[in-house]
């Protein structure tokens, strides 16, 4: 069965520092991969997605992610974090053709001024 | 404006009572989803529906029921059989075809007294 693992529950970084949030997936074929962000008490917003092709994908708000098949990973990165990036981040995978969409447990990001 | 509307935003229920959460979308999306969110557990899939009059169980369907009689509506009933129903519930939808973004409602917070 497909699954998504986000090993870091909380991450704290200083404003202006770089950021990397980890995501590992378990799925036989190439999955569709996503990163979402959630502000407290709200729904989720899509940051970026990967279906195929270039393994480095760009998203909104200056985020990017790299798909590494050999490591079953899809890590999210940002070169310089802003205080407004403080939120919870979720990695997700969709099994191609089934519409089943599974999320990881999330990583809560805190940004220090 | 197109979007997903969940109601009510807050709901209190006594133990042993069933409660129905509403989810309506005007995005003309075929697929709709219900997720439960608990702290530290991310989003867990309850039910999803690819088309009208069809739905599939997710990973935690026990104690919940759904219907999909209209394309725009996907109500979730939390039954008295659900042993720990206090949670934040999120509804989402997605267009048919190649995998894409899930659009989320703002959620419903259910508290069992």
PDB file of C-alpha atoms in Angstrom:
ATOM      1  CA  UNK A   1       0.000   0.000   0.000  1.00  0.00           C
ATOM      2  CA  UNK A   2       1.134   3.509  -0.684  1.00  0.00           C
ATOM      3  CA  UNK A   3       2.342   5.634   2.213  1.00  0.00           C
ATOM      4  CA  UNK A   4       4.029   8.960   2.860  1.00  0.00           C
ATOM      5  CA  UNK A   5       6.537   9.663   5.632  1.00  0.00           C
ATOM      6  CA  UNK A   6       7.549  13.057   6.904  1.00  0.00           C
ATOM      7  CA  UNK A   7      10.198  12.315   9.528  1.00  0.00           C
ATOM      8  CA  UNK A   8      10.365  15.805  11.024  1.00  0.00           C
ATOM      9  CA  UNK A   9       7.373  16.788  13.159  1.00  0.00           C
ATOM     10  CA  UNK A  10       8.714  20.256  14.011  1.00  0.00           C
ATOM     11  CA  UNK A  11      11.421  22.374  12.421  1.00  0.00           C
ATOM     12  CA  UNK A  12      12.648  25.769  13.604  1.00  0.00           C
ATOM     13  CA  UNK A  13      14.720  28.050  11.397  1.00  0.00           C
ATOM     14  CA  UNK A  14      15.793  31.670  11.560  1.00  0.00           C
ATOM     15  CA  UNK A  15      14.373  34.140   9.101  1.00  0.00           C
ATOM     16  CA  UNK A  16      16.617  34.313   6.048  1.00  0.00           C
ATOM     17  CA  UNK A  17      18.016  30.820   6.554  1.00  0.00           C
ATOM     18  CA  UNK A  18      17.540  28.013   4.064  1.00  0.00           C
ATOM     19  CA  UNK A  19      14.940  25.311   4.571  1.00  0.00           C
ATOM     20  CA  UNK A  20      14.575  21.674   3.618  1.00  0.00           C
ATOM     21  CA  UNK A  21      11.562  19.561   4.589  1.00  0.00           C
ATOM     22  CA  UNK A  22      11.860  15.844   4.022  1.00  0.00           C
ATOM     23  CA  UNK A  23       9.322  13.517   2.418  1.00  0.00           C
ATOM     24  CA  UNK A  24       9.633   9.830   1.581  1.00  0.00           C
ATOM     25  CA  UNK A  25       6.984   7.784  -0.175  1.00  0.00           C
ATOM     26  CA  UNK A  26       6.280   4.136  -0.668  1.00  0.00           C
ATOM     27  CA  UNK A  27       4.707   3.196  -3.973  1.00  0.00           C
ATOM     28  CA  UNK A  28       5.589   0.724  -6.700  1.00  0.00           C
ATOM     29  CA  UNK A  29       5.253   2.900  -9.747  1.00  0.00           C
ATOM     30  CA  UNK A  30       6.068   6.566 -10.217  1.00  0.00           C
ATOM     31  CA  UNK A  31       3.550   8.420  -8.106  1.00  0.00           C
ATOM     32  CA  UNK A  32       2.069  11.832  -8.473  1.00  0.00           C
ATOM     33  CA  UNK A  33       3.661  13.904  -5.671  1.00  0.00           C
ATOM     34  CA  UNK A  34       2.538  17.120  -4.033  1.00  0.00           C
ATOM     35  CA  UNK A  35       3.411  19.596  -1.319  1.00  0.00           C
ATOM     36  CA  UNK A  36       0.681  21.575   0.454  1.00  0.00           C
ATOM     37  CA  UNK A  37       0.781  24.270   3.138  1.00  0.00           C
ATOM     38  CA  UNK A  38      -1.792  24.869   5.866  1.00  0.00           C
ATOM     39  CA  UNK A  39      -2.276  27.927   8.060  1.00  0.00           C
ATOM     40  CA  UNK A  40      -3.888  27.292  11.467  1.00  0.00           C
ATOM     41  CA  UNK A  41      -7.575  26.403  11.290  1.00  0.00           C
ATOM     42  CA  UNK A  42      -7.660  26.593   7.501  1.00  0.00           C
ATOM     43  CA  UNK A  43      -7.738  24.287   4.524  1.00  0.00           C
ATOM     44  CA  UNK A  44      -4.662  23.391   2.509  1.00  0.00           C
ATOM     45  CA  UNK A  45      -3.081  25.238  -0.401  1.00  0.00           C
ATOM     46  CA  UNK A  46      -1.002  23.600  -3.128  1.00  0.00           C
ATOM     47  CA  UNK A  47       2.656  24.662  -3.253  1.00  0.00           C
ATOM     48  CA  UNK A  48       3.854  22.456  -6.104  1.00  0.00           C
ATOM     49  CA  UNK A  49       3.413  19.106  -7.820  1.00  0.00           C
ATOM     50  CA  UNK A  50       5.391  16.485  -9.733  1.00  0.00           C
ATOM     51  CA  UNK A  51       3.982  14.142 -12.366  1.00  0.00           C
ATOM     52  CA  UNK A  52       6.887  13.363 -14.670  1.00  0.00           C
ATOM     53  CA  UNK A  53       9.764  14.980 -16.539  1.00  0.00           C
ATOM     54  CA  UNK A  54      12.166  17.398 -14.897  1.00  0.00           C
ATOM     55  CA  UNK A  55      12.832  16.172 -11.382  1.00  0.00           C
ATOM     56  CA  UNK A  56      13.243  19.687  -9.980  1.00  0.00           C
ATOM     57  CA  UNK A  57       9.907  21.474  -9.809  1.00  0.00           C
ATOM     58  CA  UNK A  58       9.202  25.075  -8.930  1.00  0.00           C
ATOM     59  CA  UNK A  59       6.218  26.199  -6.933  1.00  0.00           C
ATOM     60  CA  UNK A  60       4.635  29.255  -5.456  1.00  0.00           C
ATOM     61  CA  UNK A  61       6.133  31.483  -2.771  1.00  0.00           C
ATOM     62  CA  UNK A  62       9.695  30.629  -3.842  1.00  0.00           C
ATOM     63  CA  UNK A  63       9.499  26.923  -2.960  1.00  0.00           C
ATOM     64  CA  UNK A  64      10.993  24.102  -4.999  1.00  0.00           C
ATOM     65  CA  UNK A  65      11.157  20.322  -4.629  1.00  0.00           C
ATOM     66  CA  UNK A  66      13.312  17.595  -6.080  1.00  0.00           C
ATOM     67  CA  UNK A  67      12.089  14.108  -6.960  1.00  0.00           C
ATOM     68  CA  UNK A  68      14.716  11.413  -6.386  1.00  0.00           C
ATOM     69  CA  UNK A  69      13.484   8.023  -7.514  1.00  0.00           C
ATOM     70  CA  UNK A  70      16.474   6.149  -6.096  1.00  0.00           C
ATOM     71  CA  UNK A  71      15.743   7.505  -2.637  1.00  0.00           C
ATOM     72  CA  UNK A  72      11.927   7.552  -2.935  1.00  0.00           C
ATOM     73  CA  UNK A  73      12.083  11.143  -1.796  1.00  0.00           C
ATOM     74  CA  UNK A  74      10.453  14.440  -2.687  1.00  0.00           C
ATOM     75  CA  UNK A  75      12.039  17.042  -0.408  1.00  0.00           C
ATOM     76  CA  UNK A  76      10.828  20.634  -0.271  1.00  0.00           C
ATOM     77  CA  UNK A  77      13.332  23.485  -0.222  1.00  0.00           C
ATOM     78  CA  UNK A  78      13.449  27.249   0.037  1.00  0.00           C
ATOM     79  CA  UNK A  79      16.683  29.267  -0.132  1.00  0.00           C
ATOM     80  CA  UNK A  80      15.608  32.011   2.278  1.00  0.00           C
ATOM     81  CA  UNK A  81      12.714  31.642   4.694  1.00  0.00           C
ATOM     82  CA  UNK A  82      10.367  34.520   5.525  1.00  0.00           C
ATOM     83  CA  UNK A  83       8.431  34.880   8.781  1.00  0.00           C
ATOM     84  CA  UNK A  84       5.195  34.399   6.809  1.00  0.00           C
ATOM     85  CA  UNK A  85       6.306  30.868   5.878  1.00  0.00           C
ATOM     86  CA  UNK A  86       5.515  29.661   9.396  1.00  0.00           C
ATOM     87  CA  UNK A  87       2.795  27.035   8.881  1.00  0.00           C
ATOM     88  CA  UNK A  88       2.316  23.294   8.600  1.00  0.00           C
ATOM     89  CA  UNK A  89       3.539  21.547   5.467  1.00  0.00           C
ATOM     90  CA  UNK A  90       2.172  18.310   4.069  1.00  0.00           C
ATOM     91  CA  UNK A  91       3.586  15.975   1.460  1.00  0.00           C
ATOM     92  CA  UNK A  92       1.026  13.922  -0.494  1.00  0.00           C
ATOM     93  CA  UNK A  93       0.933  11.140  -3.059  1.00  0.00           C
ATOM     94  CA  UNK A  94      -1.774  10.095  -5.471  1.00  0.00           C
ATOM     95  CA  UNK A  95      -1.900   6.606  -6.851  1.00  0.00           C
ATOM     96  CA  UNK A  96      -2.097   7.110 -10.588  1.00  0.00           C
ATOM     97  CA  UNK A  97      -5.492   6.206 -11.974  1.00  0.00           C
ATOM     98  CA  UNK A  98      -7.209   5.500  -8.645  1.00  0.00           C
ATOM     99  CA  UNK A  99      -7.913   8.994  -7.309  1.00  0.00           C
ATOM    100  CA  UNK A 100      -6.716   7.831  -3.880  1.00  0.00           C
ATOM    101  CA  UNK A 101      -4.812  10.754  -2.377  1.00  0.00           C
ATOM    102  CA  UNK A 102      -2.704  10.124   0.758  1.00  0.00           C
ATOM    103  CA  UNK A 103      -1.009  12.697   2.996  1.00  0.00           C
ATOM    104  CA  UNK A 104       1.946  12.534   5.347  1.00  0.00           C
ATOM    105  CA  UNK A 105       1.715  13.509   9.002  1.00  0.00           C
ATOM    106  CA  UNK A 106       2.993  17.006   8.363  1.00  0.00           C
ATOM    107  CA  UNK A 107       5.919  19.178   9.465  1.00  0.00           C
ATOM    108  CA  UNK A 108       5.244  22.288  11.511  1.00  0.00           C
ATOM    109  CA  UNK A 109       7.632  25.107  10.639  1.00  0.00           C
ATOM    110  CA  UNK A 110       8.505  27.824  13.123  1.00  0.00           C
ATOM    111  CA  UNK A 111      10.440  30.879  11.946  1.00  0.00           C
ATOM    112  CA  UNK A 112      12.536  32.911  14.389  1.00  0.00           C
ATOM    113  CA  UNK A 113      12.869  36.629  13.789  1.00  0.00           C
TER     114      UNK A 113
ATOM    115  CA  UNK B   1     -16.463  32.742  -7.024  1.00  0.00           C
ATOM    116  CA  UNK B   2     -15.885  29.019  -7.341  1.00  0.00           C
ATOM    117  CA  UNK B   3     -14.935  27.034  -4.306  1.00  0.00           C
ATOM    118  CA  UNK B   4     -15.829  24.520  -1.629  1.00  0.00           C
ATOM    119  CA  UNK B   5     -18.148  25.352   1.233  1.00  0.00           C
ATOM    120  CA  UNK B   6     -18.190  23.317   4.412  1.00  0.00           C
ATOM    121  CA  UNK B   7     -20.779  23.776   7.119  1.00  0.00           C
ATOM    122  CA  UNK B   8     -21.058  24.146   9.975  1.00  0.00           C
ATOM    123  CA  UNK B   9     -17.646  25.525  10.884  1.00  0.00           C
ATOM    124  CA  UNK B  10     -18.053  24.458  14.504  1.00  0.00           C
ATOM    125  CA  UNK B  11     -20.302  21.684  15.786  1.00  0.00           C
ATOM    126  CA  UNK B  12     -20.907  20.228  19.207  1.00  0.00           C
ATOM    127  CA  UNK B  13     -22.457  16.828  19.695  1.00  0.00           C
ATOM    128  CA  UNK B  14     -23.454  14.704  22.609  1.00  0.00           C
ATOM    129  CA  UNK B  15     -22.178  11.163  22.769  1.00  0.00           C
ATOM    130  CA  UNK B  16     -24.433   8.722  20.953  1.00  0.00           C
ATOM    131  CA  UNK B  17     -25.734  11.240  18.436  1.00  0.00           C
ATOM    132  CA  UNK B  18     -25.175  11.122  14.696  1.00  0.00           C
ATOM    133  CA  UNK B  19     -24.118  14.334  12.995  1.00  0.00           C
ATOM    134  CA  UNK B  20     -23.868  15.275   9.324  1.00  0.00           C
ATOM    135  CA  UNK B  21     -21.230  17.620   7.911  1.00  0.00           C
ATOM    136  CA  UNK B  22     -22.040  19.392   4.681  1.00  0.00           C
ATOM    137  CA  UNK B  23     -19.671  19.841   1.736  1.00  0.00           C
ATOM    138  CA  UNK B  24     -20.743  21.670  -1.430  1.00  0.00           C
ATOM    139  CA  UNK B  25     -18.591  22.611  -4.414  1.00  0.00           C
ATOM    140  CA  UNK B  26     -19.312  24.740  -7.483  1.00  0.00           C
ATOM    141  CA  UNK B  27     -16.083  23.918  -9.305  1.00  0.00           C
ATOM    142  CA  UNK B  28     -17.717  21.236 -11.467  1.00  0.00           C
ATOM    143  CA  UNK B  29     -15.225  18.723 -10.094  1.00  0.00           C
ATOM    144  CA  UNK B  30     -15.926  15.011 -10.403  1.00  0.00           C
ATOM    145  CA  UNK B  31     -13.922  13.753  -7.425  1.00  0.00           C
ATOM    146  CA  UNK B  32     -14.591  14.662  -3.799  1.00  0.00           C
ATOM    147  CA  UNK B  33     -12.845  13.665  -0.583  1.00  0.00           C
ATOM    148  CA  UNK B  34     -13.249  13.688   3.186  1.00  0.00           C
ATOM    149  CA  UNK B  35     -10.260  13.820   5.510  1.00  0.00           C
ATOM    150  CA  UNK B  36      -9.940  13.823   9.254  1.00  0.00           C
ATOM    151  CA  UNK B  37      -7.143  15.848  10.844  1.00  0.00           C
ATOM    152  CA  UNK B  38      -5.808  15.222  14.345  1.00  0.00           C
ATOM    153  CA  UNK B  39      -2.695  16.828  15.847  1.00  0.00           C
ATOM    154  CA  UNK B  40       0.428  14.890  14.893  1.00  0.00           C
ATOM    155  CA  UNK B  41      -1.453  12.516  12.590  1.00  0.00           C
ATOM    156  CA  UNK B  42      -1.768  14.598   9.468  1.00  0.00           C
ATOM    157  CA  UNK B  43      -4.739  14.117   7.163  1.00  0.00           C
ATOM    158  CA  UNK B  44      -6.301  10.673   7.108  1.00  0.00           C
ATOM    159  CA  UNK B  45      -8.611   9.698   4.276  1.00  0.00           C
ATOM    160  CA  UNK B  46     -12.143   8.729   5.336  1.00  0.00           C
ATOM    161  CA  UNK B  47     -14.020   8.383   2.032  1.00  0.00           C
ATOM    162  CA  UNK B  48     -13.628   9.543  -1.530  1.00  0.00           C
ATOM    163  CA  UNK B  49     -15.854   9.631  -4.569  1.00  0.00           C
ATOM    164  CA  UNK B  50     -14.815   9.701  -8.210  1.00  0.00           C
ATOM    165  CA  UNK B  51     -18.273  10.179  -9.703  1.00  0.00           C
ATOM    166  CA  UNK B  52     -21.893  10.581  -8.678  1.00  0.00           C
ATOM    167  CA  UNK B  53     -23.471   7.542  -6.983  1.00  0.00           C
ATOM    168  CA  UNK B  54     -20.091   5.958  -6.354  1.00  0.00           C
ATOM    169  CA  UNK B  55     -17.658   6.210  -3.428  1.00  0.00           C
ATOM    170  CA  UNK B  56     -14.824   4.230  -1.865  1.00  0.00           C
ATOM    171  CA  UNK B  57     -13.638   3.737   1.682  1.00  0.00           C
ATOM    172  CA  UNK B  58     -10.413   5.365   2.693  1.00  0.00           C
ATOM    173  CA  UNK B  59      -8.131   4.281   5.489  1.00  0.00           C
ATOM    174  CA  UNK B  60     -10.401   5.164   8.427  1.00  0.00           C
ATOM    175  CA  UNK B  61     -13.987   4.686   7.183  1.00  0.00           C
ATOM    176  CA  UNK B  62     -15.315   2.848  10.244  1.00  0.00           C
ATOM    177  CA  UNK B  63     -17.991   4.869  12.025  1.00  0.00           C
ATOM    178  CA  UNK B  64     -18.573   7.186   9.063  1.00  0.00           C
ATOM    179  CA  UNK B  65     -20.948   7.159   6.116  1.00  0.00           C
ATOM    180  CA  UNK B  66     -21.279   9.267   2.951  1.00  0.00           C
ATOM    181  CA  UNK B  67     -23.535   9.744  -0.048  1.00  0.00           C
ATOM    182  CA  UNK B  68     -22.967  11.217  -3.498  1.00  0.00           C
ATOM    183  CA  UNK B  69     -26.367  11.834  -5.025  1.00  0.00           C
ATOM    184  CA  UNK B  70     -25.347  15.085  -6.719  1.00  0.00           C
ATOM    185  CA  UNK B  71     -22.069  16.081  -8.327  1.00  0.00           C
ATOM    186  CA  UNK B  72     -21.727  19.184  -6.195  1.00  0.00           C
ATOM    187  CA  UNK B  73     -22.502  17.615  -2.816  1.00  0.00           C
ATOM    188  CA  UNK B  74     -20.706  15.029  -0.651  1.00  0.00           C
ATOM    189  CA  UNK B  75     -22.079  15.015   2.914  1.00  0.00           C
ATOM    190  CA  UNK B  76     -20.340  13.076   5.683  1.00  0.00           C
ATOM    191  CA  UNK B  77     -22.245  11.506   8.580  1.00  0.00           C
ATOM    192  CA  UNK B  78     -20.336  10.815  11.761  1.00  0.00           C
ATOM    193  CA  UNK B  79     -22.244   8.029  13.440  1.00  0.00           C
ATOM    194  CA  UNK B  80     -22.424   7.001  17.073  1.00  0.00           C
ATOM    195  CA  UNK B  81     -20.206   4.041  16.136  1.00  0.00           C
ATOM    196  CA  UNK B  82     -17.237   6.363  15.681  1.00  0.00           C
ATOM    197  CA  UNK B  83     -15.442   5.997  19.001  1.00  0.00           C
ATOM    198  CA  UNK B  84     -13.419   9.185  18.959  1.00  0.00           C
ATOM    199  CA  UNK B  85     -15.130  11.677  16.647  1.00  0.00           C
ATOM    200  CA  UNK B  86     -13.692  14.908  18.045  1.00  0.00           C
ATOM    201  CA  UNK B  87     -11.513  16.232  15.210  1.00  0.00           C
ATOM    202  CA  UNK B  88     -11.123  18.729  12.399  1.00  0.00           C
ATOM    203  CA  UNK B  89     -12.767  17.518   9.184  1.00  0.00           C
ATOM    204  CA  UNK B  90     -11.697  18.692   5.741  1.00  0.00           C
ATOM    205  CA  UNK B  91     -13.534  18.259   2.459  1.00  0.00           C
ATOM    206  CA  UNK B  92     -11.751  18.541  -0.883  1.00  0.00           C
ATOM    207  CA  UNK B  93     -12.440  18.160  -4.587  1.00  0.00           C
ATOM    208  CA  UNK B  94     -10.465  17.505  -7.749  1.00  0.00           C
ATOM    209  CA  UNK B  95     -11.124  17.660 -11.472  1.00  0.00           C
ATOM    210  CA  UNK B  96     -11.340  14.459 -13.505  1.00  0.00           C
ATOM    211  CA  UNK B  97      -8.441  13.222 -15.518  1.00  0.00           C
ATOM    212  CA  UNK B  98      -4.750  13.711 -15.051  1.00  0.00           C
ATOM    213  CA  UNK B  99      -3.888  14.157 -11.437  1.00  0.00           C
ATOM    214  CA  UNK B 100      -4.027  17.643 -10.171  1.00  0.00           C
ATOM    215  CA  UNK B 101      -4.638  19.907  -7.276  1.00  0.00           C
ATOM    216  CA  UNK B 102      -7.031  19.173  -4.459  1.00  0.00           C
ATOM    217  CA  UNK B 103      -9.142  22.185  -3.562  1.00  0.00           C
ATOM    218  CA  UNK B 104     -10.040  22.320   0.116  1.00  0.00           C
ATOM    219  CA  UNK B 105     -12.827  23.793   2.133  1.00  0.00           C
ATOM    220  CA  UNK B 106     -12.079  25.653   5.352  1.00  0.00           C
ATOM    221  CA  UNK B 107     -12.987  22.687   7.526  1.00  0.00           C
ATOM    222  CA  UNK B 108     -15.481  21.751  10.207  1.00  0.00           C
ATOM    223  CA  UNK B 109     -14.451  21.282  13.808  1.00  0.00           C
ATOM    224  CA  UNK B 110     -16.521  18.666  15.613  1.00  0.00           C
ATOM    225  CA  UNK B 111     -16.428  18.401  19.391  1.00  0.00           C
ATOM    226  CA  UNK B 112     -18.144  15.612  21.262  1.00  0.00           C
ATOM    227  CA  UNK B 113     -19.255  16.622  24.741  1.00  0.00           C
TER     228      UNK B 113
END
